Amino acid sequence: MTTAVQSSWAALVGNPNSGKTAIFNLLTGLNQKVSNYPGVTVEKKTGQTRFADGSKFYLLDLPGTYSLTAQSMDERIVTEQVLNWIHGHEPPGVIVSVVDATNLSRNLYLTTQLADLGIPVVVALNMMDMVKDEIKIDLDKLTNDLGIAAIVPMSAIEKWGQKELLEAVQKSIDTAFVENPFPIFLNDNISKVLNPLEEIFKSQLRYNERLAKAQALRLVTRQSTLEIYDEMSVNGFTADEAFMNTLRDKRQAAVDLLEDTGIKHRIMEATLRYEWLDSVLAAAKINIDPQIAEANYSENLDRLLTHKWVGPAIFVLLLYFIFQSIFTWATVPMDWINRGVGWVGNQVLNMISAGMLRDLIVEGIIAGVGAILIFLPQILILMFFMTILEDTGYMARVAFMMDRFMTMVGLHGRSVLPLMSGYACAIPGIMSTRTIDSWKERLITILILPLMSCSARLPVYTLMIGAFIPATKVFGVLNLQGLTLVVMYFLGTTTAFILAKVFSLFIKVEGKSSFVMELPPYRTPLWWSVFHQVYIRGKLFVVNAGKIILTISIILWFLASFPKVDESTINENPIRTSYASKIGHTIEPIIEPLGFDWKLGIGLITSFAAREVLVSTMATIYNVESEADNVVQLKDAMKSDKHPQTGMPIYTPLVAISLMVFFVFAAQCMATFAIVRNETNTWKWPLFMIIYMNGLAYGASFIVYQGGLILGFG
Amino acid sequence: MTLFDLIDGEIATVHSFTGDMELESRLVEMGILPGIRIRRIKTAPMNGPIELKVRDYHVSLRQDDARNILIQQ
């Protein structure tokens, strides 16, 4: 055991909803780095801050957890990190355990586990602003009884206590660590049973007394603790097969002995720890007999907000408001970005003489950056609302209300908001699936989310409906054009739910879904913390997804602009002789059964940049120049395009419907797959999505077009 | 009886757990141990999950899981 290491960094550990993120943001400001733990999609957040004397020190924000035994992906990260520390791999100088002062016993459970590790623990006793004045906590006694370095009362909401917290952290780093005995009383029976395991930990892994006892207790309680020791290596010692067999056998022997004496080993650690903790809290004059019959303000609010009928109605109204804002507020900044990108492009056009480099910069790089930035307003607005809903505690209520319906289709209560935001844009929707704590349901939500018709499909629907669907009335009231649009949205949504059910039957992912979910008290959001989180998300998107989007847009630019031909010798548009056009002609036989010709083929390729690019590509092909009314002209150009041999129109209403159905399902927006790659940490799932979505698109369009021909709609 | 049978608004004491071991581990780590008192607050819309008050906090769990928690009234 190395306890003398004076690391100048601290780990932030705490229960979900303890205000850990707010404290992290309060201490580090915007000085944060977000990355993923290797191989998993759990965020690793590090930040930097300074002590009062100006010396730098680092903070690591670990995922929220209720205990040190691994269950969810987030918790496994904490468990593995902690095991690394006690085996001497870069342990922190101090652990800051964030505790919700209004919910002491459950929060301190984790703290008592941390206190066994041989690393100084400082408790950040958060939310003191919510604690009623009549409750006086004897902090000195509590600090002493728990065997920790310090307890610092604070309030992230009212922004006080952070200075004292930093002082306590610095002091405990500078002070020599004092080892306390294992504080929990173990009767003779249990001591005897744990002893063989304790001895192994002491002799082979060099654990001290307290840690050896704590780990022995945990190992007997939870089978999963065994797995994390497998193939672990520490101080030149490797947990080989022989060691693991010994550990396994001794554990089994202990479990058998306990069963004989009637002790339930699976709840042993929690029972002993809570019994001890409750007695410590009682001694520190804290009321441990909470009035469970008493309704607090949150419960009173919930009489309305999660009411059987009123609750869902309020939620629908709120959703309507949020999406209305995304559509309306985002248009202005999106317009600025569009103009800004256009302006920069023009500047470059004027600065650099014509040539390949200029084309690459303007049509490849600047257009690519534009394609990234254009999503930013929608992402930021949606993230803003999602963060507020999460931080106020309302999101947990949404999950609570919607869970029944969502589990019927194989999803999770928390899938609702990400799916709904897919109607605006799949990218922020996929990013917000992080609030789903079960990996299987989160993955399925990501997989089906792009089937919700996003706003980028609208220009395509608008063009095709405007050109080929007559504005006649159906049943005397419904407009056929509007009805067609509704059908497209309905088609995507229904298919998404059906596929969710199908995927849930076939995808096998480790870890069972559970829904033991805390409904935290309603709290006013911390505005600075909300803005921090939105900023970090936005930055993450621009940097990570941006790289992939930029690469693909340069490739697309290359395909659409090469090979270069001497423009004076031909009177055709360059795109008609490009590689993209060659690919369009090559794939024409494949897409012909769907009713598409080579020109739409080019459009399908370029729309991999973004769905709405189809419109501008068709405009380029038909040489429609005028900016303002190009859609009108494009409609006419497409309607009057005749087949060179037969003289029949190339595009018919049936082709238009087939194309729209194709766009409902097809995997087109590269930014989506860049973000899926980012969120799932592998190319496997984005590739799977591209294959299944395009397969679905092809099949559905085939049925629509060929079926339509048979029925005589040609 | 199980927590599933408890009527909204009533208080009971946890007796023991059956079935799913992962659920049991999760509950005891959150301090929902044999002997602790709980109040069933409500059932979610569409007969969904249930909401409980235990210790100083509110927690929800699915009705299927509630069948695995034996209680005494």
CSV table of C-alpha atoms in Angstrom, one decimal, chain A residues 41-327:
chain,number,residue,atom,x,y,z
A,41,THR,CA,-18.8,5.5,-23.6
A,42,VAL,CA,-18.6,6.9,-20.1
A,43,GLU,CA,-17.4,10.5,-20.0
A,44,LYS,CA,-14.2,11.3,-18.3
A,45,LYS,CA,-14.1,14.9,-17.1
A,46,THR,CA,-11.0,16.5,-15.8
A,47,GLY,CA,-10.5,20.1,-14.8
A,48,GLN,CA,-8.0,22.5,-13.3
A,49,THR,CA,-8.2,24.8,-10.4
A,50,ARG,CA,-5.9,26.7,-8.0
A,51,PHE,CA,-5.5,26.8,-4.3
A,52,ALA,CA,-5.5,30.1,-2.4
A,53,ASP,CA,-1.7,30.2,-2.7
A,54,GLY,CA,-1.9,30.0,-6.5
A,55,SER,CA,-0.6,26.5,-6.8
A,56,LYS,CA,-2.3,24.4,-9.5
A,57,PHE,CA,-4.2,21.2,-8.9
A,58,TYR,CA,-6.4,18.9,-11.0
A,59,LEU,CA,-9.9,17.5,-10.4
A,60,LEU,CA,-11.3,14.3,-11.9
A,61,ASP,CA,-15.1,14.1,-12.0
A,62,LEU,CA,-16.1,10.5,-11.7
A,63,PRO,CA,-19.6,9.3,-12.8
A,64,GLY,CA,-22.3,9.3,-10.1
A,65,THR,CA,-22.7,6.1,-8.2
A,66,TYR,CA,-24.5,4.8,-5.0
A,67,SER,CA,-21.7,2.4,-4.0
A,68,LEU,CA,-18.4,0.9,-4.9
A,69,THR,CA,-19.8,-2.3,-6.4
A,70,ALA,CA,-20.1,-2.5,-10.1
A,71,GLN,CA,-23.5,-2.7,-11.8
A,72,SER,CA,-24.0,-0.2,-14.5
A,73,MET,CA,-21.3,1.0,-16.9
A,74,ASP,CA,-20.9,4.2,-15.0
A,75,GLU,CA,-20.4,2.4,-11.7
A,76,ARG,CA,-17.9,-0.1,-13.1
A,77,ILE,CA,-15.7,2.8,-14.1
A,78,VAL,CA,-15.7,4.1,-10.5
A,79,THR,CA,-15.0,0.6,-9.2
A,80,GLU,CA,-12.1,0.0,-11.6
A,81,GLN,CA,-10.6,3.4,-10.9
A,82,VAL,CA,-10.8,2.9,-7.2
A,83,LEU,CA,-9.1,-0.6,-7.5
A,84,ASN,CA,-6.4,1.0,-9.6
A,85,TRP,CA,-5.8,3.6,-6.9
A,86,ILE,CA,-5.5,1.1,-4.0
A,87,HIS,CA,-3.0,-0.8,-6.1
A,88,GLY,CA,-0.9,2.2,-6.4
A,89,HIS,CA,-1.7,3.3,-10.0
A,90,GLU,CA,-1.8,7.1,-9.8
A,91,PRO,CA,-4.0,7.4,-6.7
A,92,PRO,CA,-5.4,10.9,-6.0
A,93,GLY,CA,-4.0,12.9,-3.1
A,94,VAL,CA,-7.5,13.2,-1.8
A,95,ILE,CA,-11.0,12.0,-2.6
A,96,VAL,CA,-13.7,14.7,-2.4
A,97,SER,CA,-16.9,12.9,-1.5
A,98,VAL,CA,-19.9,15.1,-2.5
A,99,VAL,CA,-22.8,14.5,-0.1
A,100,ASP,CA,-26.4,15.9,-0.3
A,101,ALA,CA,-27.0,17.2,3.2
A,102,THR,CA,-30.7,16.7,2.9
A,103,ASN,CA,-30.3,13.0,2.3
A,104,LEU,CA,-27.4,12.1,4.7
A,105,SER,CA,-27.6,8.3,5.4
A,106,ARG,CA,-27.8,7.1,1.8
A,107,ASN,CA,-25.1,9.6,0.6
A,108,LEU,CA,-22.7,8.8,3.4
A,109,TYR,CA,-22.9,5.1,2.6
A,110,LEU,CA,-20.6,5.7,-0.4
A,111,THR,CA,-18.4,8.0,1.8
A,112,THR,CA,-17.8,5.2,4.3
A,113,GLN,CA,-16.8,2.9,1.6
A,114,LEU,CA,-14.3,5.5,0.3
A,115,ALA,CA,-12.9,6.1,3.8
A,116,ASP,CA,-11.7,2.4,3.8
A,117,LEU,CA,-9.4,2.9,0.9
A,118,GLY,CA,-6.4,4.5,2.6
A,119,ILE,CA,-6.8,7.8,0.7
A,120,PRO,CA,-7.8,10.9,2.7
A,121,VAL,CA,-11.5,11.7,2.2
A,122,VAL,CA,-12.9,15.3,2.4
A,123,VAL,CA,-16.7,15.5,2.4
A,124,ALA,CA,-18.3,18.4,0.5
A,125,LEU,CA,-21.5,18.7,2.4
A,126,ASN,CA,-23.6,20.2,-0.4
A,127,MET,CA,-27.1,21.7,-0.4
A,128,MET,CA,-26.7,23.1,3.1
A,129,ASP,CA,-29.1,25.9,2.0
A,130,MET,CA,-31.9,23.3,2.0
A,131,VAL,CA,-31.2,22.1,5.5
A,132,LYS,CA,-33.7,23.3,8.0
A,133,ASP,CA,-32.2,25.5,10.7
A,134,GLU,CA,-33.4,23.4,13.6
A,135,ILE,CA,-31.2,20.5,12.5
A,136,LYS,CA,-27.8,21.0,14.0
A,137,ILE,CA,-25.1,18.6,12.9
A,138,ASP,CA,-22.2,17.9,15.2
A,139,LEU,CA,-19.6,18.0,12.3
A,140,ASP,CA,-16.5,17.4,14.4
A,141,LYS,CA,-18.0,14.3,16.0
A,142,LEU,CA,-19.2,13.0,12.6
A,143,THR,CA,-15.8,13.6,11.0
A,144,ASN,CA,-14.1,11.7,13.8
A,145,ASP,CA,-16.6,8.8,13.8
A,146,LEU,CA,-16.5,8.3,10.1
A,147,GLY,CA,-12.6,8.3,10.1
A,148,ILE,CA,-12.3,11.0,7.4
A,149,ALA,CA,-10.2,14.1,7.0
A,150,ALA,CA,-12.8,16.8,7.1
A,151,ILE,CA,-16.5,17.8,6.4
A,152,VAL,CA,-17.0,21.1,4.7
A,153,PRO,CA,-20.6,22.5,4.6
A,154,MET,CA,-21.3,24.3,1.4
A,155,SER,CA,-23.9,25.3,-1.2
A,156,ALA,CA,-23.2,25.2,-4.9
A,157,ILE,CA,-26.5,27.0,-5.5
A,158,GLU,CA,-25.6,29.9,-3.2
A,159,LYS,CA,-21.9,29.7,-4.2
A,160,TRP,CA,-20.5,29.5,-0.7
A,161,GLY,CA,-18.1,27.0,0.9
A,162,GLN,CA,-15.9,26.4,-2.1
A,163,LYS,CA,-13.0,28.3,-0.6
A,164,GLU,CA,-13.2,26.3,2.6
A,165,LEU,CA,-13.4,23.1,0.6
A,166,LEU,CA,-10.2,24.0,-1.3
A,167,GLU,CA,-8.5,24.8,2.0
A,168,ALA,CA,-9.5,21.4,3.4
A,169,VAL,CA,-8.3,19.6,0.3
A,170,GLN,CA,-4.9,21.3,0.4
A,171,LYS,CA,-4.6,20.7,4.1
A,172,SER,CA,-5.3,17.0,3.8
A,173,ILE,CA,-2.9,16.6,0.9
A,174,ASP,CA,-0.1,18.3,3.0
A,175,THR,CA,-0.9,16.4,6.2
A,176,ALA,CA,0.5,12.9,6.7
A,177,PHE,CA,-2.2,10.3,6.3
A,178,VAL,CA,-3.3,8.6,9.5
A,179,GLU,CA,-4.6,5.0,9.2
A,180,ASN,CA,-7.8,4.3,11.2
A,181,PRO,CA,-9.0,0.9,12.2
A,182,PHE,CA,-12.0,-0.7,10.4
A,183,PRO,CA,-14.8,1.1,12.1
A,184,ILE,CA,-17.7,-1.4,11.6
A,185,PHE,CA,-18.2,-3.9,14.4
A,186,LEU,CA,-18.0,-7.4,13.1
A,187,ASN,CA,-19.2,-10.2,15.5
A,188,ASP,CA,-17.1,-13.3,16.1
A,189,ASN,CA,-19.0,-15.3,13.6
A,190,ILE,CA,-18.5,-12.9,10.7
A,191,SER,CA,-14.9,-12.1,11.7
A,192,LYS,CA,-14.0,-15.8,11.6
A,193,VAL,CA,-15.7,-16.2,8.2
A,194,LEU,CA,-13.9,-13.2,6.7
A,195,ASN,CA,-10.5,-13.9,8.1
A,196,PRO,CA,-9.1,-16.3,5.4
A,197,LEU,CA,-9.9,-13.7,2.7
A,198,GLU,CA,-8.5,-10.9,4.8
A,199,GLU,CA,-5.3,-12.8,5.2
A,200,ILE,CA,-4.9,-13.2,1.4
A,201,PHE,CA,-5.4,-9.5,0.9
A,202,LYS,CA,-2.9,-8.6,3.6
A,203,SER,CA,-0.2,-11.1,2.6
A,204,GLN,CA,-0.4,-11.2,-1.2
A,205,LEU,CA,-1.8,-7.7,-2.1
A,206,ARG,CA,-0.2,-5.8,0.9
A,207,TYR,CA,-3.5,-4.3,1.9
A,208,ASN,CA,-3.6,-2.7,5.4
A,209,GLU,CA,-6.0,-4.0,8.0
A,210,ARG,CA,-8.9,-1.7,7.3
A,211,LEU,CA,-8.8,-2.1,3.5
A,212,ALA,CA,-8.4,-5.9,3.8
A,213,LYS,CA,-11.4,-6.2,6.0
A,214,ALA,CA,-13.5,-3.9,3.7
A,215,GLN,CA,-12.6,-5.8,0.6
A,216,ALA,CA,-13.2,-9.2,2.2
A,217,LEU,CA,-16.6,-8.0,3.3
A,218,ARG,CA,-17.4,-6.8,-0.2
A,219,LEU,CA,-16.0,-9.9,-1.9
A,220,VAL,CA,-18.3,-12.2,0.2
A,221,THR,CA,-21.3,-9.9,-0.4
A,222,ARG,CA,-20.9,-9.4,-4.2
A,223,GLN,CA,-19.8,-12.1,-6.7
A,224,SER,CA,-19.0,-9.3,-9.2
A,225,THR,CA,-16.1,-8.1,-6.9
A,226,LEU,CA,-14.3,-11.3,-7.8
A,227,GLU,CA,-14.3,-10.5,-11.5
A,228,ILE,CA,-12.5,-7.2,-11.2
A,229,TYR,CA,-9.5,-8.9,-9.5
A,230,ASP,CA,-9.1,-11.2,-12.6
A,231,GLU,CA,-5.8,-10.6,-14.4
A,232,MET,CA,-5.2,-7.5,-12.4
A,233,SER,CA,-1.5,-6.8,-11.6
A,234,VAL,CA,-0.2,-4.9,-8.7
A,235,ASN,CA,3.3,-4.1,-7.3
A,236,GLY,CA,4.8,-6.9,-9.5
A,237,PHE,CA,2.1,-9.3,-8.3
A,238,THR,CA,-0.2,-10.7,-11.0
A,239,ALA,CA,-3.6,-12.3,-10.1
A,240,ASP,CA,-3.0,-15.5,-12.0
A,241,GLU,CA,-5.3,-18.5,-12.2
A,242,ALA,CA,-4.0,-20.1,-9.0
A,243,PHE,CA,-4.6,-16.9,-7.1
A,244,MET,CA,-8.1,-16.5,-8.6
A,245,ASN,CA,-8.9,-20.1,-7.8
A,246,THR,CA,-7.9,-19.6,-4.2
A,247,LEU,CA,-9.9,-16.4,-3.9
A,248,ARG,CA,-12.9,-18.1,-5.5
A,249,ASP,CA,-12.7,-21.1,-3.2
A,250,LYS,CA,-12.2,-19.1,-0.1
A,251,ARG,CA,-15.2,-16.9,-1.0
A,252,GLN,CA,-17.4,-19.9,-1.6
A,253,ALA,CA,-16.4,-21.4,1.7
A,254,ALA,CA,-17.2,-18.1,3.4
A,255,VAL,CA,-20.6,-17.9,1.7
A,256,ASP,CA,-21.4,-21.5,2.7
A,257,LEU,CA,-20.5,-20.9,6.3
A,258,LEU,CA,-22.7,-17.8,6.4
A,259,GLU,CA,-25.7,-19.6,4.9
A,260,ASP,CA,-25.3,-22.2,7.6
A,261,THR,CA,-25.6,-19.6,10.3
A,262,GLY,CA,-28.5,-18.0,8.6
A,263,ILE,CA,-26.8,-14.8,7.6
A,264,LYS,CA,-27.8,-13.5,4.1
A,265,HIS,CA,-24.4,-12.9,2.5
A,266,ARG,CA,-25.9,-10.8,-0.4
A,267,ILE,CA,-27.1,-8.0,1.9
A,268,MET,CA,-24.3,-8.4,4.5
A,269,GLU,CA,-22.2,-5.4,3.6
A,270,ALA,CA,-25.2,-3.0,3.2
A,271,THR,CA,-26.8,-4.3,6.4
A,272,LEU,CA,-23.6,-3.9,8.5
A,273,ARG,CA,-22.6,-0.6,7.0
A,274,TYR,CA,-26.0,1.0,7.3
A,275,GLU,CA,-26.5,-0.2,10.9
A,276,TRP,CA,-23.2,1.3,11.9
A,277,LEU,CA,-23.8,4.5,9.9
A,278,ASP,CA,-27.3,5.0,11.4
A,279,SER,CA,-25.8,4.7,14.9
A,280,VAL,CA,-23.0,7.2,14.0
A,281,LEU,CA,-25.6,9.7,12.7
A,282,ALA,CA,-27.7,9.2,15.8
A,283,ALA,CA,-24.6,9.9,18.0
A,284,ALA,CA,-24.0,13.1,16.0
A,285,LYS,CA,-27.5,14.2,16.9
A,286,ILE,CA,-28.9,13.7,13.5
A,287,ASN,CA,-32.5,12.6,13.2
A,288,ILE,CA,-32.3,9.2,11.5
A,289,ASP,CA,-36.0,8.5,11.8
A,290,PRO,CA,-37.3,10.5,8.8
A,291,GLN,CA,-40.9,11.4,8.6
A,292,ILE,CA,-41.8,9.2,5.7
A,293,ALA,CA,-45.5,10.0,6.1
A,294,GLU,CA,-44.7,13.7,5.5
A,295,ALA,CA,-45.1,15.1,2.0
A,296,ASN,CA,-42.4,17.6,1.0
A,297,TYR,CA,-42.8,20.4,-1.5
A,298,SER,CA,-41.7,18.2,-4.4
A,299,GLU,CA,-44.3,15.6,-3.6
A,300,ASN,CA,-47.0,18.3,-3.5
A,301,LEU,CA,-45.8,19.6,-6.9
A,302,ASP,CA,-45.9,16.1,-8.2
A,303,ARG,CA,-49.6,15.8,-7.3
A,304,LEU,CA,-50.0,17.9,-10.5
A,305,LEU,CA,-46.8,17.2,-12.5
A,306,THR,CA,-47.0,13.4,-12.4
A,307,HIS,CA,-50.8,13.2,-12.1
A,308,LYS,CA,-52.4,10.4,-14.1
A,309,TRP,CA,-54.0,12.7,-16.7
A,310,VAL,CA,-52.7,16.2,-15.9
A,311,GLY,CA,-49.0,15.1,-15.8
A,312,PRO,CA,-48.8,13.8,-19.4
A,313,ALA,CA,-50.8,16.8,-20.7
A,314,ILE,CA,-48.3,19.2,-19.1
A,315,PHE,CA,-45.5,17.2,-20.6
A,316,VAL,CA,-47.0,17.4,-24.1
A,317,LEU,CA,-47.5,21.1,-23.8
A,318,LEU,CA,-43.9,21.5,-22.7
A,319,LEU,CA,-42.6,19.4,-25.6
A,320,TYR,CA,-44.6,21.5,-28.0
A,321,PHE,CA,-43.1,24.7,-26.6
A,322,ILE,CA,-39.5,23.2,-26.8
A,323,PHE,CA,-39.8,22.1,-30.4
A,324,GLN,CA,-41.5,25.2,-31.4
A,325,SER,CA,-38.5,27.1,-30.0
A,326,ILE,CA,-36.0,24.9,-31.7
A,327,PHE,CA,-37.7,25.5,-35.0
